[in-house]
mmCIF file of C-alpha atoms in Angstrom:
data_model
loop_
_atom_site.group_PDB
_atom_site.id
_atom_site.type_symbol
_atom_site.label_atom_id
_atom_site.label_comp_id
_atom_site.label_asym_id
_atom_site.label_seq_id
_atom_site.Cartn_x
_atom_site.Cartn_y
_atom_site.Cartn_z
ATOM 1 C CA MET B 1 64.889 20.032 8.759
ATOM 2 C CA PRO B 2 61.380 21.273 8.389
ATOM 3 C CA SER B 3 60.617 23.894 5.849
ATOM 4 C CA SER B 4 59.946 27.849 7.243
ATOM 5 C CA GLY B 5 57.582 29.959 5.659
ATOM 6 C CA PRO B 6 54.232 30.815 6.222
ATOM 7 C CA LEU B 7 51.611 27.760 7.106
ATOM 8 C CA ARG B 8 48.234 27.557 5.246
ATOM 9 C CA ILE B 9 45.861 26.949 8.210
ATOM 10 C CA VAL B 10 42.456 26.635 8.935
ATOM 11 C CA SER B 11 40.550 27.041 11.950
ATOM 12 C CA VAL B 12 37.007 25.897 12.302
ATOM 13 C CA LEU B 13 34.715 26.362 15.156
ATOM 14 C CA GLY B 14 32.424 24.206 16.542
ATOM 15 C CA SER B 15 29.693 26.155 17.809
ATOM 16 C CA ILE B 16 26.353 27.655 16.338
ATOM 17 C CA ARG B 17 24.663 28.716 19.114
ATOM 18 C CA PRO B 18 23.374 32.138 19.976
ATOM 19 C CA ASN B 19 25.539 34.030 22.495
ATOM 20 C CA ARG B 20 28.637 31.647 21.831
ATOM 21 C CA VAL B 21 31.331 32.563 23.620
ATOM 22 C CA GLY B 22 33.773 30.304 21.511
ATOM 23 C CA ILE B 23 33.856 33.267 18.895
ATOM 24 C CA HIS B 24 35.448 34.900 21.387
ATOM 25 C CA VAL B 25 38.211 31.915 21.762
ATOM 26 C CA ALA B 26 38.533 31.858 17.914
ATOM 27 C CA LYS B 27 38.550 35.370 17.106
ATOM 28 C CA TYR B 28 41.371 35.637 19.891
ATOM 29 C CA VAL B 29 43.568 32.860 18.559
ATOM 30 C CA ASN B 30 43.171 33.884 14.969
ATOM 31 C CA SER B 31 44.511 36.926 15.272
ATOM 32 C CA ILE B 32 47.722 35.242 16.604
ATOM 33 C CA ILE B 33 47.997 33.216 13.838
ATOM 34 C CA GLU B 34 47.778 36.229 11.527
ATOM 35 C CA GLN B 35 50.077 38.051 13.748
ATOM 36 C CA ARG B 36 52.631 35.622 13.015
ATOM 37 C CA GLY B 37 52.214 35.674 9.166
ATOM 38 C CA HIS B 38 50.136 32.967 8.278
ATOM 39 C CA SER B 39 47.395 32.432 5.741
ATOM 40 C CA LEU B 40 44.587 31.678 7.959
ATOM 41 C CA THR B 41 40.831 30.430 6.522
ATOM 42 C CA PHE B 42 38.368 30.576 9.508
ATOM 43 C CA VAL B 43 35.418 28.147 8.835
ATOM 44 C CA ASP B 44 32.519 29.133 10.645
ATOM 45 C CA PRO B 45 29.855 26.783 10.314
ATOM 46 C CA ALA B 46 26.977 29.917 11.783
ATOM 47 C CA GLU B 47 28.031 31.505 8.393
ATOM 48 C CA SER B 48 25.678 30.299 5.681
ATOM 49 C CA GLN B 49 28.841 29.336 3.142
ATOM 50 C CA TYR B 50 29.671 27.041 5.345
ATOM 51 C CA ASP B 51 26.640 25.029 6.517
ATOM 52 C CA LEU B 52 26.100 21.783 6.064
ATOM 53 C CA PRO B 53 23.360 19.026 6.658
ATOM 54 C CA LEU B 54 23.361 16.284 8.784
ATOM 55 C CA LEU B 55 25.658 13.871 6.884
ATOM 56 C CA ARG B 56 24.311 11.663 4.219
ATOM 57 C CA ARG B 57 27.069 11.818 1.768
ATOM 58 C CA ARG B 58 30.476 12.355 1.946
ATOM 59 C CA PHE B 59 32.348 14.355 -0.508
ATOM 60 C CA MET B 60 34.176 11.248 -1.207
ATOM 61 C CA ASP B 61 30.967 9.629 -2.435
ATOM 62 C CA TYR B 62 29.919 11.542 -5.098
ATOM 63 C CA LYS B 63 30.930 10.318 -8.711
ATOM 64 C CA ASN B 64 32.508 11.865 -11.500
ATOM 65 C CA GLY B 65 29.883 13.693 -13.163
ATOM 66 C CA GLU B 66 27.416 14.186 -10.349
ATOM 67 C CA THR B 67 26.750 17.537 -8.895
ATOM 68 C CA VAL B 68 28.670 18.049 -5.400
ATOM 69 C CA PRO B 69 26.867 20.429 -3.357
ATOM 70 C CA GLU B 70 28.726 24.084 -3.530
ATOM 71 C CA ASN B 71 29.200 24.227 0.307
ATOM 72 C CA LEU B 72 30.834 20.881 0.802
ATOM 73 C CA GLN B 73 33.224 21.516 -2.707
ATOM 74 C CA ARG B 74 33.617 25.178 -1.175
ATOM 75 C CA LEU B 75 34.963 22.911 1.869
ATOM 76 C CA HIS B 76 36.714 20.265 0.026
ATOM 77 C CA GLU B 77 38.742 22.899 -1.862
ATOM 78 C CA ILE B 78 39.998 24.668 1.853
ATOM 79 C CA PHE B 79 40.491 21.491 3.294
ATOM 80 C CA GLU B 80 42.787 19.973 0.281
ATOM 81 C CA ALA B 81 44.517 23.317 0.305
ATOM 82 C CA ALA B 82 45.196 23.048 4.116
ATOM 83 C CA ASP B 83 48.728 22.690 6.060
ATOM 84 C CA VAL B 84 47.360 22.589 9.176
ATOM 85 C CA PHE B 85 44.133 22.662 10.921
ATOM 86 C CA VAL B 86 43.023 24.206 14.087
ATOM 87 C CA LEU B 87 39.838 22.802 15.558
ATOM 88 C CA ILE B 88 38.222 25.239 18.223
ATOM 89 C CA GLY B 89 34.978 23.585 20.105
ATOM 90 C CA PRO B 90 33.193 23.586 23.256
ATOM 91 C CA GLU B 91 32.610 20.271 25.333
ATOM 92 C CA TYR B 92 28.910 19.170 24.944
ATOM 93 C CA ASN B 93 28.128 16.066 27.911
ATOM 94 C CA THR B 94 32.102 15.324 27.734
ATOM 95 C CA ASN B 95 32.265 14.820 23.826
ATOM 96 C CA VAL B 96 32.960 16.666 20.950
ATOM 97 C CA SER B 97 30.398 19.171 19.985
ATOM 98 C CA PRO B 98 27.822 17.633 17.291
ATOM 99 C CA VAL B 99 28.462 20.884 14.562
ATOM 100 C CA LEU B 100 32.182 20.263 14.624
ATOM 101 C CA ALA B 101 31.697 16.190 14.681
ATOM 102 C CA ASN B 102 29.261 16.470 11.490
ATOM 103 C CA LEU B 103 31.350 19.037 9.425
ATOM 104 C CA LEU B 104 34.589 16.840 9.932
ATOM 105 C CA ASP B 105 32.716 13.623 8.969
ATOM 106 C CA HIS B 106 31.731 14.922 5.611
ATOM 107 C CA PHE B 107 35.573 14.554 4.657
ATOM 108 C CA ASN B 108 38.332 12.108 4.595
ATOM 109 C CA ASN B 109 41.314 12.070 2.076
ATOM 110 C CA GLU B 110 41.618 15.979 2.648
ATOM 111 C CA TYR B 111 42.917 15.042 6.134
ATOM 112 C CA LYS B 112 45.534 12.566 5.269
ATOM 113 C CA ARG B 113 48.964 13.345 6.456
ATOM 114 C CA LYS B 114 48.022 16.583 8.433
ATOM 115 C CA ALA B 115 49.140 18.615 11.681
ATOM 116 C CA ALA B 116 45.708 19.151 13.695
ATOM 117 C CA ALA B 117 45.344 21.110 17.004
ATOM 118 C CA ILE B 118 42.600 20.872 19.362
ATOM 119 C CA CYS B 119 41.812 23.982 21.341
ATOM 120 C CA SER B 120 39.218 23.251 23.769
ATOM 121 C CA TYR B 121 36.695 25.555 25.942
ATOM 122 C CA SER B 122 34.018 25.248 28.329
ATOM 123 C CA ALA B 123 32.068 26.812 31.361
ATOM 124 C CA GLY B 124 33.174 25.026 33.841
ATOM 125 C CA PRO B 125 37.203 24.368 35.305
ATOM 126 C CA ALA B 126 37.674 21.476 33.224
ATOM 127 C CA ALA B 127 38.076 23.487 30.012
ATOM 128 C CA GLY B 128 36.741 21.058 27.906
ATOM 129 C CA ARG B 129 39.594 18.263 28.238
ATOM 130 C CA LEU B 130 37.249 15.556 27.411
ATOM 131 C CA SER B 131 35.703 16.704 24.583
ATOM 132 C CA GLY B 132 39.576 17.599 23.456
ATOM 133 C CA ASN B 133 40.805 13.921 24.270
ATOM 134 C CA ASN B 134 38.023 12.886 22.410
ATOM 135 C CA LEU B 135 38.537 14.971 19.320
ATOM 136 C CA ARG B 136 41.956 13.775 19.271
ATOM 137 C CA SER B 137 40.638 10.165 19.034
ATOM 138 C CA MET B 138 38.636 11.331 16.007
ATOM 139 C CA CYS B 139 41.465 12.909 14.397
ATOM 140 C CA ALA B 140 43.357 9.973 14.580
ATOM 141 C CA MET B 141 41.010 7.685 12.363
ATOM 142 C CA LEU B 142 40.532 10.667 10.190
ATOM 143 C CA GLU B 143 44.483 10.078 9.768
ATOM 144 C CA MET B 144 45.955 13.893 11.029
ATOM 145 C CA ILE B 145 48.770 13.833 13.255
ATOM 146 C CA THR B 146 47.778 15.673 16.289
ATOM 147 C CA VAL B 147 50.065 18.167 18.122
ATOM 148 C CA PRO B 148 50.926 17.196 21.442
ATOM 149 C CA MET B 149 49.990 20.320 23.091
ATOM 150 C CA SER B 150 46.355 21.054 23.766
ATOM 151 C CA LEU B 151 45.112 24.687 24.190
ATOM 152 C CA SER B 152 42.454 24.467 26.982
ATOM 153 C CA TRP B 153 39.981 27.722 28.318
ATOM 154 C CA GLY B 154 38.238 26.834 31.037
ATOM 155 C CA ALA B 155 35.614 29.042 32.731
ATOM 156 C CA VAL B 156 35.151 30.851 29.937
ATOM 157 C CA GLY B 157 32.184 33.494 29.632
ATOM 158 C CA GLN B 158 31.508 36.712 27.287
ATOM 159 C CA SER B 159 33.967 39.056 30.406
ATOM 160 C CA THR B 160 36.941 36.541 29.861
ATOM 161 C CA PHE B 161 37.567 39.146 26.859
ATOM 162 C CA GLY B 162 38.578 42.412 27.028
ATOM 163 C CA ALA B 163 37.219 45.046 24.739
ATOM 164 C CA ASP B 164 40.168 44.816 22.471
ATOM 165 C CA GLY B 165 39.451 41.017 22.145
ATOM 166 C CA VAL B 166 42.637 39.941 24.199
ATOM 167 C CA PRO B 167 41.892 37.931 27.334
ATOM 168 C CA HIS B 168 42.275 39.417 30.785
ATOM 169 C CA ASP B 169 44.415 35.979 32.254
ATOM 170 C CA ALA B 170 47.949 36.990 31.030
ATOM 171 C CA GLY B 171 48.618 33.436 31.359
ATOM 172 C CA MET B 172 45.914 32.263 28.738
ATOM 173 C CA VAL B 173 48.119 34.943 26.546
ATOM 174 C CA GLY B 174 51.254 33.036 27.381
ATOM 175 C CA ARG B 175 49.839 29.520 26.786
ATOM 176 C CA THR B 176 48.171 30.672 23.837
ATOM 177 C CA GLN B 177 51.831 31.917 22.013
ATOM 178 C CA LYS B 178 52.974 28.640 22.834
ATOM 179 C CA PHE B 179 49.979 26.716 21.342
ATOM 180 C CA ILE B 180 50.580 28.495 18.306
ATOM 181 C CA GLY B 181 54.285 27.908 18.345
ATOM 182 C CA GLU B 182 53.752 24.044 18.580
ATOM 183 C CA VAL B 183 50.825 24.431 15.628
ATOM 184 C CA GLU B 184 53.957 26.134 13.652
ATOM 185 C CA PHE B 185 56.521 23.089 14.461
ATOM 186 C CA TYR B 186 54.180 20.402 13.497
ATOM 187 C CA GLY B 187 52.858 22.382 10.288
ATOM 188 C CA GLN B 188 55.872 22.511 8.907
ATOM 189 C CA LEU B 189 57.065 19.201 9.931
ATOM 190 C CA MET B 190 54.247 17.348 8.554
ATOM 191 C CA LYS B 191 54.063 19.678 5.359
ATOM 192 C CA THR B 192 58.080 19.032 5.048
ATOM 193 C CA ALA B 193 57.414 15.018 4.962
ATOM 194 C CA ARG B 194 54.094 15.735 2.744
ATOM 195 C CA GLU B 195 56.269 17.273 0.152
ATOM 196 C CA ALA B 196 59.406 14.457 0.440
ATOM 197 C CA SER B 197 56.805 12.131 0.017
ATOM 198 C CA SER B 198 55.113 12.960 -2.770
#
């Protein structure tokens, strides 16, 4: 049986653009995670503490004794401790956003045998599903196990959410709750499997 109890969940937002709507999606998804009693770390690459340069060296490329950049070390420790990742990103030209791909590419072993859940969004009706599919392939190459259910937000804009941060669309409220339930199930499942094999 999967273990129970709080999970260490890391949510990552894949946008740093001005006036980004993704921050509202992330805050709402994060609020549901916290309401359900999990430990949440929100990695927002727009914050200086999580800002990484274009990829030159992955964390694993640094040898013993070499000085690892502070932000890279910080993210390594956060990712290493995570039980499950929630990846929240827009669609850029049918693909994963460059900032999200760049951030994920800096690491490797930190993801192994961990669950990853995909939340995509776009201003159009396709809801970022193409980028979500590409992100699923990327997660597989990083040896993450993706949650089968995705959360896709279409026609997202500044008016999608109320002043309280809750979406006006009751259907999205229900789908988000179901999505987090799947995050919990697969997060616990993979956590149990890792503990059994250690």
